[in-house]
Coordinates of C-alpha atoms and ligand atoms in Angstrom, one line a residue:
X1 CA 171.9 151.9 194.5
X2 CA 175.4 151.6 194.6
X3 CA 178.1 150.8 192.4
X4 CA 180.8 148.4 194.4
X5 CA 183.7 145.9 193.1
X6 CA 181.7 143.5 192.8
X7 CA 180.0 145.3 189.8
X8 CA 183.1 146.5 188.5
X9 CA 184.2 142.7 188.6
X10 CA 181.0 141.5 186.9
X11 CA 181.2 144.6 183.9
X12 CA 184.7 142.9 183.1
X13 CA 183.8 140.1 182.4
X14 CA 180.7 140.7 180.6
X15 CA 183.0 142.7 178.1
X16 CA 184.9 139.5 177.6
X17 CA 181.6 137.2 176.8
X18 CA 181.1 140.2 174.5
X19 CA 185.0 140.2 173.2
X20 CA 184.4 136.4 172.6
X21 CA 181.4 136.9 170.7
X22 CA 183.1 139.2 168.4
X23 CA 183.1 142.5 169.4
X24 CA 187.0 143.6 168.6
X25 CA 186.5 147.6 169.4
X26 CA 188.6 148.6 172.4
X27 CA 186.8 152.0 172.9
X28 CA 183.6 150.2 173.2
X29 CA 184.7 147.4 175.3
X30 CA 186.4 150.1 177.7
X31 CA 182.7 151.7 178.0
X32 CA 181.5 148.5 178.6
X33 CA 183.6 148.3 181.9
X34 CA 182.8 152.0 182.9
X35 CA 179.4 152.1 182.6
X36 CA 177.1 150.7 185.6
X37 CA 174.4 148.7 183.8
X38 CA 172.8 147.7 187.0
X39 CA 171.9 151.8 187.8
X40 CA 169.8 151.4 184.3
X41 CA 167.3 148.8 185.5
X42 CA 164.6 148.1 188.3
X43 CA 166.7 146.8 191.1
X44 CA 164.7 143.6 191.2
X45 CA 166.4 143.0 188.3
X46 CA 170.2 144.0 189.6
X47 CA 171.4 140.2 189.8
X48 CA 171.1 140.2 185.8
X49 CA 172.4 143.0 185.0
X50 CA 175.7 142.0 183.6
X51 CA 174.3 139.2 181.5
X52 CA 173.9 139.4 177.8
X53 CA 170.4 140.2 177.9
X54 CA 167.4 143.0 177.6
X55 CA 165.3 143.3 180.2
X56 CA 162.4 145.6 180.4
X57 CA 162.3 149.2 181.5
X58 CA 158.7 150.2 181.8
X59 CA 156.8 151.8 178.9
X60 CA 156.3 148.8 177.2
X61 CA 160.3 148.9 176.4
X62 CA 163.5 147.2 176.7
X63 CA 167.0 148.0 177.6
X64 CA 168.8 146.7 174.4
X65 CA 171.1 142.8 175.3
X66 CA 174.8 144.3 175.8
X67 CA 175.4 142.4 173.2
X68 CA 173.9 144.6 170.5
X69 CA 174.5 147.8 172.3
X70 CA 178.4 146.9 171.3
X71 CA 177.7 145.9 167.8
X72 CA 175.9 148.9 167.4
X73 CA 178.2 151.2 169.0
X74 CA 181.1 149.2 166.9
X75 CA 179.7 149.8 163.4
X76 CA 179.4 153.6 164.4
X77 CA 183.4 153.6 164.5
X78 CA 182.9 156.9 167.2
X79 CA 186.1 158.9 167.6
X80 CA 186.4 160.9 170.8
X81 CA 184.3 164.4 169.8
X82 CA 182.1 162.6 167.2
X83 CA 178.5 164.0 167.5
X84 CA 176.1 161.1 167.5
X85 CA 172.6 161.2 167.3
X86 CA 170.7 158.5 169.0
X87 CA 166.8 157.5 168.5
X88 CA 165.2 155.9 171.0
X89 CA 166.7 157.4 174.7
X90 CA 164.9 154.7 176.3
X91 CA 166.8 153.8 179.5
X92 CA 169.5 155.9 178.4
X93 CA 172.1 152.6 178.7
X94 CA 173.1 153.5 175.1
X95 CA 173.4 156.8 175.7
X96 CA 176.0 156.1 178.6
X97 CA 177.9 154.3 176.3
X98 CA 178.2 156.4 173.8
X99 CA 179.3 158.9 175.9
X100 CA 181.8 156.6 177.6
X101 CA 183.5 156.5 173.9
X102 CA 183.7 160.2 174.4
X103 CA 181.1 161.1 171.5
X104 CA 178.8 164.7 172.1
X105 CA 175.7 162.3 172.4
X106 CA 172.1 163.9 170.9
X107 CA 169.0 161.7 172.0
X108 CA 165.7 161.6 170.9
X109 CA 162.7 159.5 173.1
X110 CA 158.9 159.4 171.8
X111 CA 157.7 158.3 175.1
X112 CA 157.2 160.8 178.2
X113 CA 157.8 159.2 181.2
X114 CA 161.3 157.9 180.0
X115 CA 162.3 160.8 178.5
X116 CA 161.5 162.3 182.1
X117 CA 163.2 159.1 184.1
X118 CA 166.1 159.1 182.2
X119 CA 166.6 163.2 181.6
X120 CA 167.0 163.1 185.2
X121 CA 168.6 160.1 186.2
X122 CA 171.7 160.6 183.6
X123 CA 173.1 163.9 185.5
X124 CA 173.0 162.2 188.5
X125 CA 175.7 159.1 186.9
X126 CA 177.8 162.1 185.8
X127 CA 177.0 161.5 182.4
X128 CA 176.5 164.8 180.4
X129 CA 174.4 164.5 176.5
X130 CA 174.7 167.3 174.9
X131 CA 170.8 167.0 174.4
X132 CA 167.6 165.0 175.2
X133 CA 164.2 165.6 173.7
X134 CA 161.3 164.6 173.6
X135 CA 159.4 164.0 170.2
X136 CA 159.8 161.9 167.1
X137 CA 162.7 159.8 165.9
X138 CA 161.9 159.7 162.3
X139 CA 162.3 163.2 162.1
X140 CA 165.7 163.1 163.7
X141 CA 167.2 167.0 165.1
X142 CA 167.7 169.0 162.0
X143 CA 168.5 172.4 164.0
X144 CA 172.0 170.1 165.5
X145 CA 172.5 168.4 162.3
X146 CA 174.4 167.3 160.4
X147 CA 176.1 164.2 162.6
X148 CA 179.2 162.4 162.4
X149 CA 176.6 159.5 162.7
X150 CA 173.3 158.3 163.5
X151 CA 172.2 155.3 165.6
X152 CA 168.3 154.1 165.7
X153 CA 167.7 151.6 168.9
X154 CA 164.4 150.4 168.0
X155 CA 163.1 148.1 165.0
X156 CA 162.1 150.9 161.8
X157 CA 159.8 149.7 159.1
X158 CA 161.9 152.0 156.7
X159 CA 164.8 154.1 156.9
X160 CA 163.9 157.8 157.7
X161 CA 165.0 160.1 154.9
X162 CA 165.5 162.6 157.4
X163 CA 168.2 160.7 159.1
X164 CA 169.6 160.1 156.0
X165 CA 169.8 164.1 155.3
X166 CA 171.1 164.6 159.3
X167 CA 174.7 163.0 158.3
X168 CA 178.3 164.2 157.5
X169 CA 179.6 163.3 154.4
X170 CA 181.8 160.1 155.4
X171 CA 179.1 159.8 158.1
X172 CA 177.5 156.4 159.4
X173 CA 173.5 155.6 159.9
X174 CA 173.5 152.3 161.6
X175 CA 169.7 150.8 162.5
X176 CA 167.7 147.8 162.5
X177 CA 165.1 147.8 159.9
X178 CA 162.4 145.5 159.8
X179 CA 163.0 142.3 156.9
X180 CA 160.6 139.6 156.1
X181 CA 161.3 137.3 158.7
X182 CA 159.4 139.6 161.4
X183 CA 162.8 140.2 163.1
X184 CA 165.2 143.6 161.8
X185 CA 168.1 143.4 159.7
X186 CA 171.1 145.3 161.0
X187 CA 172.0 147.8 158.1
X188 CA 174.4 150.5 158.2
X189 CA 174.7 153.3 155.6
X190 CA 178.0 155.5 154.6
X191 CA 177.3 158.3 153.3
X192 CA 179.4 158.6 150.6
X193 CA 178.1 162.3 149.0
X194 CA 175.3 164.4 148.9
X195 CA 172.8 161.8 147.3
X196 CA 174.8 158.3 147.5
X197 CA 174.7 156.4 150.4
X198 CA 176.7 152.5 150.6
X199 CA 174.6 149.7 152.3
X200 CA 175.8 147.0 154.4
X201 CA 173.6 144.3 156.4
X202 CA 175.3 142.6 159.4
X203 CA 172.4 139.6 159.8
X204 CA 169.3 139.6 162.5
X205 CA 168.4 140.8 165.6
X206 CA 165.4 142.1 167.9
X207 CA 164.1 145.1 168.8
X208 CA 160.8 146.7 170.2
X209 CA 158.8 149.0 167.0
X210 CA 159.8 152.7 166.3
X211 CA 156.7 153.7 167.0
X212 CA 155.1 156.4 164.5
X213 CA 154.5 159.7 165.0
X214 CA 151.5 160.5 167.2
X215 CA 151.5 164.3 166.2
Ligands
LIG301 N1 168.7 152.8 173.6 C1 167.7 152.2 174.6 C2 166.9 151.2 173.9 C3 165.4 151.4 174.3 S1 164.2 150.5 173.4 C4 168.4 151.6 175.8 O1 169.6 151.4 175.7 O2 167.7 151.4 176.8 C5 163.8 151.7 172.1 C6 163.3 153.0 172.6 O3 162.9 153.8 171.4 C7 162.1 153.1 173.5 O4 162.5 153.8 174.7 C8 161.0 153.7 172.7 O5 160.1 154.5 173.5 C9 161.8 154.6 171.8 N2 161.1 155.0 170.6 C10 160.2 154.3 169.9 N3 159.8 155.0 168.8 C11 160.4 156.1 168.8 C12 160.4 157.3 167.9 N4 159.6 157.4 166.9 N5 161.2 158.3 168.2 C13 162.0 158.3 169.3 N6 162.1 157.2 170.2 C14 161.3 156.2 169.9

């Protein structure tokens, strides 16, 4: 697959529907426009790849609506050089804009097959993680810790004391954790020394489960 002008044309406008819905970050709109959605997705699904949607990705998984990818990527507040750690790889559309924003991107996927698909497909886009792994998200990567922050891209029943531990002082955990209208709450949390964290909730969205730890 190719990327032409007429994807370049589509990606600008999808950042303004995401502009008009309130998405004010210039760094992540620009890696909006850069990064070729379409290249992320079964080609049958090509034609929608520059609406505000997920779509699925195999594995019983979804590449996350644009959408939330931004809001996300907004409340990390990434600064070029920021190491991030991402949970949840999946089709590694996150990933490519993270690394758009110019953050050292660490990635974490619990299933095989897209750890492999993406692993491989990523180099080949010309975008450069400074690591993917397989395993579990809950446990985050303590040997690359601690991050500047910490983004989880599927729906937690709790937030993981380990990714708590994994951040910089002044650093930012932002993930969707499950609330008890069956849908996730977006919560982000500042670390504001070594045992006191500041909570904020930014309303609902969807995600597919963090799935536990098969170990
Ligand atoms: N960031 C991805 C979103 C994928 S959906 C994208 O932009 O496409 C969530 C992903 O989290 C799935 O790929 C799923 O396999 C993965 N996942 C689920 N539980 C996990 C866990 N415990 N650790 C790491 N990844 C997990």
């Amino acid at each position: 697959m190719k990327d032409t002008a007429k994807h370049q044309g589509l990606r600008n406008q999808l950042a303004a529907v995401l502009e008009q819905k309130g998405i004010t970050d210039k760094n992540v709109l620009e890696a909006i426009k850069k990064v070729p959605r379409h290249l992320f997705l079964n080609s049958s699904f090509e034609d929608y790849a520059y609406q505000d949607k997920a779509f699925p990705i195999g594995a019983g998984q979804t590449i996350s609506q644009p959408y939330t990818v931004a809001f996300q990527s907004q409340l990390l507040q990434v600064d070029k050089g920021h190491s991030v750690l991402e949970i949840g790889t999946g089709s590694g559309y996150q990933t490519a804009v993270l690394y758009a924003m110019g953050a050292k991107v660490f990635s974490v996927e619990r299933q095989n097959e897209l750890f492999k698909t993406t692993s491989l497909l990523l180099p080949k886009l010309g975008i450069r993680p400074k690591h993917l792994s397989f395993g579990d998200g809950y446990k985050g990567l303590p040997n690359f810790a601690p991050f500047d922050s910490v983004i989880v891209t599927a729906a937690a029943p709790f937030i993981p004391k380990p990714l708590m531990a994994q951040l910089k002082i002044g650093g930012r955990l932002v993930i969707p954790v499950d609330n008890e209208q069956g849908v996730q709450t977006m919560t982000l949390l500042i670390r504001k020394n070594e045992t006191q964290f500041e909570k904020h909730e930014f309303g609902d969205f969807r995600f597919v489960p963090l799935l536990e730890n098969k170990n």
